[in-house]
Amino acid sequence: MGKLDGKSALVTGSGRGIGRSIALKLASEGAKVVVNDLDAGPAADVVSEINNAGGQAVMCAGNVTETGFAQRFVDTAVESFGGIDIIVNNAGYTWDNVIQKITDEQWYAIVDLHLKAPFDILRAAQPIISAAAKQERANGQVTHRKVVNISSIAGLYGNAGQANYSAAKAGILGLTRTLAKEWGRYNVNVNAVAFGFIRTRLTEASADGSSTIDVQGREIKVGVSPAVLEMTKTMIPLGRPGSVDEAAGSVAMLTYPESDYVSGQMLVCGGGFEA
């Protein structure tokens, strides 16, 4: 028996990296997962991996910031699995620059992705969650649902060159704590995980600064210098960056029954790092 048997989980940005590990972790505990990625290929691969392992997963590919995506995402869970039990707002990337050089396009792309998209998804899910909670109350049942929003230590302490990202990740903490108060009556636990330095394709060493990813036609620089990567050994008390599986574990903890009395909290997964 898994800790999440019978639960339906939605995970944004789950075709790669941390999101993929979250989806696989929840599925390993029995959750039925709606996998999302900007690109259909990686999302389909994760769906196949879960289904081939004996789990249940479906795909809802697309940009989480697009008009109508949130409703389509929610509808996929309801139509495929009958409801919503877990929402993990994980999708994201960074598009950095110092404030005098950040364009309006950069600002809104990152704020919309990290703050508005989670808001849209949670707003779309509210009617489903509230109706289920009312029916359960009428039947004398208590069912806890879980929301885990992904923040960052940049949202706690700021980070030079990331005014857009830091502002959005700080905002998600306010959204988390507000919904914990609004949705407590539905027995929904709403928490956040703030990641520190996690090794992904976005944070791999890039000696010449030429590493990029393509985001719908935008070429976004990613990666960190080998010098910064080396500095993590002294900056982080545990002496190393975290793995995607370790990041996923911190999220999964907040979806388990053991967390049924934890809400409105922010967990830092950063190896002990504090700015």
XYZ file of C-alpha atoms in Angstrom:
275
model
C 0.000 0.000 0.000
C 1.322 3.414 -0.990
C 0.849 6.555 1.059
C -1.077 8.131 -1.841
C -3.178 5.217 -3.111
C -6.251 6.471 -4.914
C -5.111 10.102 -4.952
C -5.108 12.257 -8.075
C -2.104 14.563 -8.497
C -1.399 17.415 -10.911
C 2.255 18.391 -11.365
C 3.291 21.244 -13.630
C 6.644 21.151 -15.379
C 6.943 17.424 -14.774
C 8.533 16.320 -18.034
C 12.066 17.012 -16.880
C 14.245 17.683 -13.862
C 12.695 18.221 -10.455
C 9.134 17.984 -11.790
C 9.800 14.608 -13.370
C 11.183 13.314 -10.075
C 8.137 14.662 -8.221
C 5.761 12.931 -10.637
C 7.643 9.633 -10.358
C 7.812 9.869 -6.572
C 4.088 10.522 -6.184
C 3.281 7.739 -8.645
C 5.514 5.336 -6.698
C 3.311 5.996 -3.670
C 0.148 5.178 -5.622
C -0.950 8.571 -6.923
C -2.494 8.921 -10.362
C -0.610 11.748 -12.041
C -1.435 14.396 -14.629
C 1.948 15.145 -16.196
C 2.562 18.549 -17.746
C 5.431 19.962 -19.740
C 5.821 22.772 -22.228
C 6.867 20.134 -24.756
C 4.756 17.051 -25.398
C 7.719 14.692 -25.925
C 9.185 14.785 -22.406
C 5.702 14.710 -20.858
C 4.783 11.630 -22.899
C 8.013 9.931 -21.812
C 7.176 10.413 -18.123
C 3.626 9.172 -18.663
C 4.999 6.042 -20.313
C 7.523 5.538 -17.515
C 4.796 5.693 -14.869
C 2.345 3.506 -16.776
C 5.013 0.924 -17.642
C 5.869 0.671 -13.950
C 2.257 -0.200 -13.135
C 1.076 3.280 -12.186
C -1.454 5.576 -13.822
C -0.634 8.803 -15.612
C -1.983 11.012 -18.377
C -0.496 13.959 -20.210
C -1.595 17.593 -20.363
C 1.124 19.314 -22.370
C 1.257 23.052 -22.869
C 2.403 26.394 -21.536
C 0.993 26.976 -18.054
C 0.777 30.720 -18.772
C -1.498 30.351 -21.796
C -5.091 31.497 -21.509
C -7.306 28.502 -20.836
C -4.504 26.166 -19.757
C -5.483 26.103 -16.082
C -9.024 24.963 -16.815
C -7.783 22.351 -19.282
C -5.324 21.047 -16.693
C -7.994 20.760 -14.014
C -10.471 19.204 -16.444
C -7.897 16.566 -17.423
C -7.624 15.434 -13.803
C -11.372 15.340 -13.283
C -12.100 13.553 -16.551
C -9.253 11.050 -16.196
C -9.222 10.378 -12.465
C -12.502 11.720 -11.087
C -11.178 14.588 -9.000
C -8.244 16.492 -7.540
C -6.303 15.577 -4.402
C -2.821 17.034 -4.915
C -1.564 20.067 -6.840
C 2.139 20.791 -7.224
C 2.950 24.112 -8.916
C 6.488 23.381 -10.061
C 6.934 24.657 -13.651
C 9.605 27.273 -14.077
C 12.828 28.633 -15.466
C 14.830 31.828 -14.936
C 15.495 34.714 -17.325
C 18.048 36.871 -15.569
C 19.312 40.417 -15.827
C 20.040 43.372 -13.587
C 17.006 45.570 -13.049
C 17.984 48.379 -15.450
C 18.266 45.819 -18.247
C 15.182 43.692 -17.534
C 12.622 44.248 -20.263
C 8.874 44.207 -19.738
C 8.836 40.917 -21.647
C 11.344 39.375 -19.210
C 9.460 40.677 -16.181
C 6.039 39.432 -17.204
C 7.296 36.122 -18.621
C 8.811 35.150 -15.265
C 6.170 36.648 -12.979
C 3.370 35.108 -15.046
C 5.068 31.717 -14.982
C 5.978 31.555 -11.299
C 3.081 33.460 -9.737
C 0.128 34.033 -12.039
C 0.059 30.484 -13.475
C -0.162 28.863 -10.010
C -2.888 31.374 -9.112
C -4.822 30.495 -12.285
C -4.554 26.749 -11.611
C -5.633 27.048 -7.988
C -8.523 29.320 -8.900
C -9.689 26.845 -11.546
C -9.435 23.969 -9.055
C -11.425 25.697 -6.304
C -14.938 24.714 -7.488
C -13.903 21.065 -7.759
C -12.240 21.024 -4.354
C -15.005 22.899 -2.528
C -17.756 20.718 -4.016
C -15.905 17.544 -3.039
C -15.290 18.834 0.498
C -18.952 19.769 0.982
C -20.079 16.345 -0.202
C -17.606 14.633 2.117
C -18.751 16.753 5.036
C -22.352 15.785 4.335
C -21.283 12.136 4.363
C -19.369 12.507 7.623
C -16.022 12.049 5.882
C -12.784 13.989 6.257
C -10.406 13.966 3.287
C -7.242 16.049 3.241
C -6.067 17.499 -0.039
C -2.630 18.964 -0.576
C -1.188 21.928 -2.451
C 2.578 22.383 -2.670
C 3.804 25.572 -4.328
C 7.451 25.780 -5.330
C 9.409 28.809 -4.199
C 13.137 29.472 -3.932
C 15.672 30.850 -1.517
C 15.791 33.749 -4.007
C 12.249 34.534 -2.871
C 13.412 34.631 0.752
C 16.684 36.524 0.465
C 16.753 37.986 -3.058
C 19.412 37.233 -5.641
C 21.377 39.695 -7.757
C 20.210 39.618 -11.373
C 16.887 38.006 -10.500
C 14.498 40.808 -9.566
C 11.728 39.186 -11.632
C 12.268 35.654 -10.309
C 12.834 36.713 -6.692
C 9.694 38.855 -6.687
C 7.589 36.032 -8.114
C 8.992 33.470 -5.687
C 8.329 35.818 -2.765
C 4.799 36.321 -4.051
C 4.091 32.595 -4.146
C 4.721 32.481 -0.397
C 2.024 35.100 0.141
C -0.367 33.141 -2.067
C 0.450 29.954 -0.139
C -0.252 31.453 3.263
C -3.442 33.127 2.070
C -4.871 29.944 0.572
C -3.948 27.995 3.701
C -6.368 30.316 5.527
C -9.051 30.313 2.817
C -8.987 26.565 2.142
C -8.580 25.232 5.667
C -12.364 24.838 5.815
C -12.063 22.401 2.896
C -9.374 20.368 4.713
C -6.767 21.462 2.178
C -3.188 21.780 3.384
C -1.382 24.490 1.431
C 2.393 24.667 1.842
C 5.473 25.739 -0.094
C 8.953 24.366 -0.641
C 11.781 26.830 -1.292
C 14.612 25.195 -3.195
C 18.243 26.119 -2.830
C 20.886 24.962 -5.295
C 19.517 21.847 -7.026
C 21.439 20.219 -9.887
C 19.301 20.332 -13.047
C 19.884 21.181 -16.709
C 19.281 24.816 -15.703
C 22.119 24.843 -13.162
C 24.804 22.747 -14.834
C 28.296 24.220 -15.167
C 28.758 26.422 -18.222
C 32.334 27.619 -18.589
C 31.735 30.026 -21.459
C 28.150 31.080 -20.662
C 26.878 29.631 -23.928
C 24.367 27.125 -22.529
C 20.801 27.970 -23.507
C 17.329 26.487 -23.614
C 14.586 27.272 -26.102
C 11.306 28.448 -24.596
C 8.796 28.915 -27.394
C 11.282 30.633 -29.657
C 13.086 32.516 -26.886
C 16.732 31.556 -26.371
C 17.290 31.698 -22.603
C 20.755 31.496 -21.082
C 21.095 28.852 -18.383
C 23.845 27.260 -16.352
C 26.327 28.568 -13.807
C 30.072 29.073 -13.955
C 32.334 26.300 -12.658
C 33.585 28.801 -10.065
C 30.077 29.260 -8.648
C 29.564 25.512 -8.625
C 32.801 25.114 -6.708
C 31.736 27.799 -4.219
C 28.693 25.725 -3.263
C 31.021 23.389 -1.406
C 31.711 26.129 1.130
C 28.461 28.122 0.916
C 26.181 25.159 1.611
C 26.646 23.525 5.022
C 26.081 20.060 3.555
C 28.875 20.835 1.107
C 27.106 20.132 -2.187
C 24.094 20.991 -4.348
C 20.962 18.892 -3.949
C 19.734 16.256 -6.368
C 16.400 16.300 -8.144
C 15.313 13.255 -6.144
C 16.110 15.028 -2.885
C 14.099 18.014 -4.057
C 11.198 15.750 -4.967
C 11.335 14.099 -1.567
C 10.834 17.422 0.193
C 7.707 18.029 -1.876
C 6.360 14.504 -1.432
C 6.591 14.775 2.361
C 4.000 17.542 2.276
C 1.543 15.367 0.336
C 1.609 12.419 2.759
C -0.990 11.777 5.483
C 1.710 12.585 8.051
C 1.397 16.245 6.975
C -2.361 16.493 7.558
C -1.877 19.072 10.327
C 0.786 21.122 8.543
C -0.480 24.102 6.557
C 0.630 27.593 5.628
C 4.271 26.620 6.037
C 7.418 27.113 3.982
C 10.002 24.320 3.945
C 13.522 25.172 2.750
C 15.251 22.406 0.791
C 18.683 23.959 0.582
C 21.233 21.880 2.433
C 21.299 24.354 5.326
C 22.146 27.398 3.218
C 21.065 30.822 4.471
C 22.032 34.092 2.792
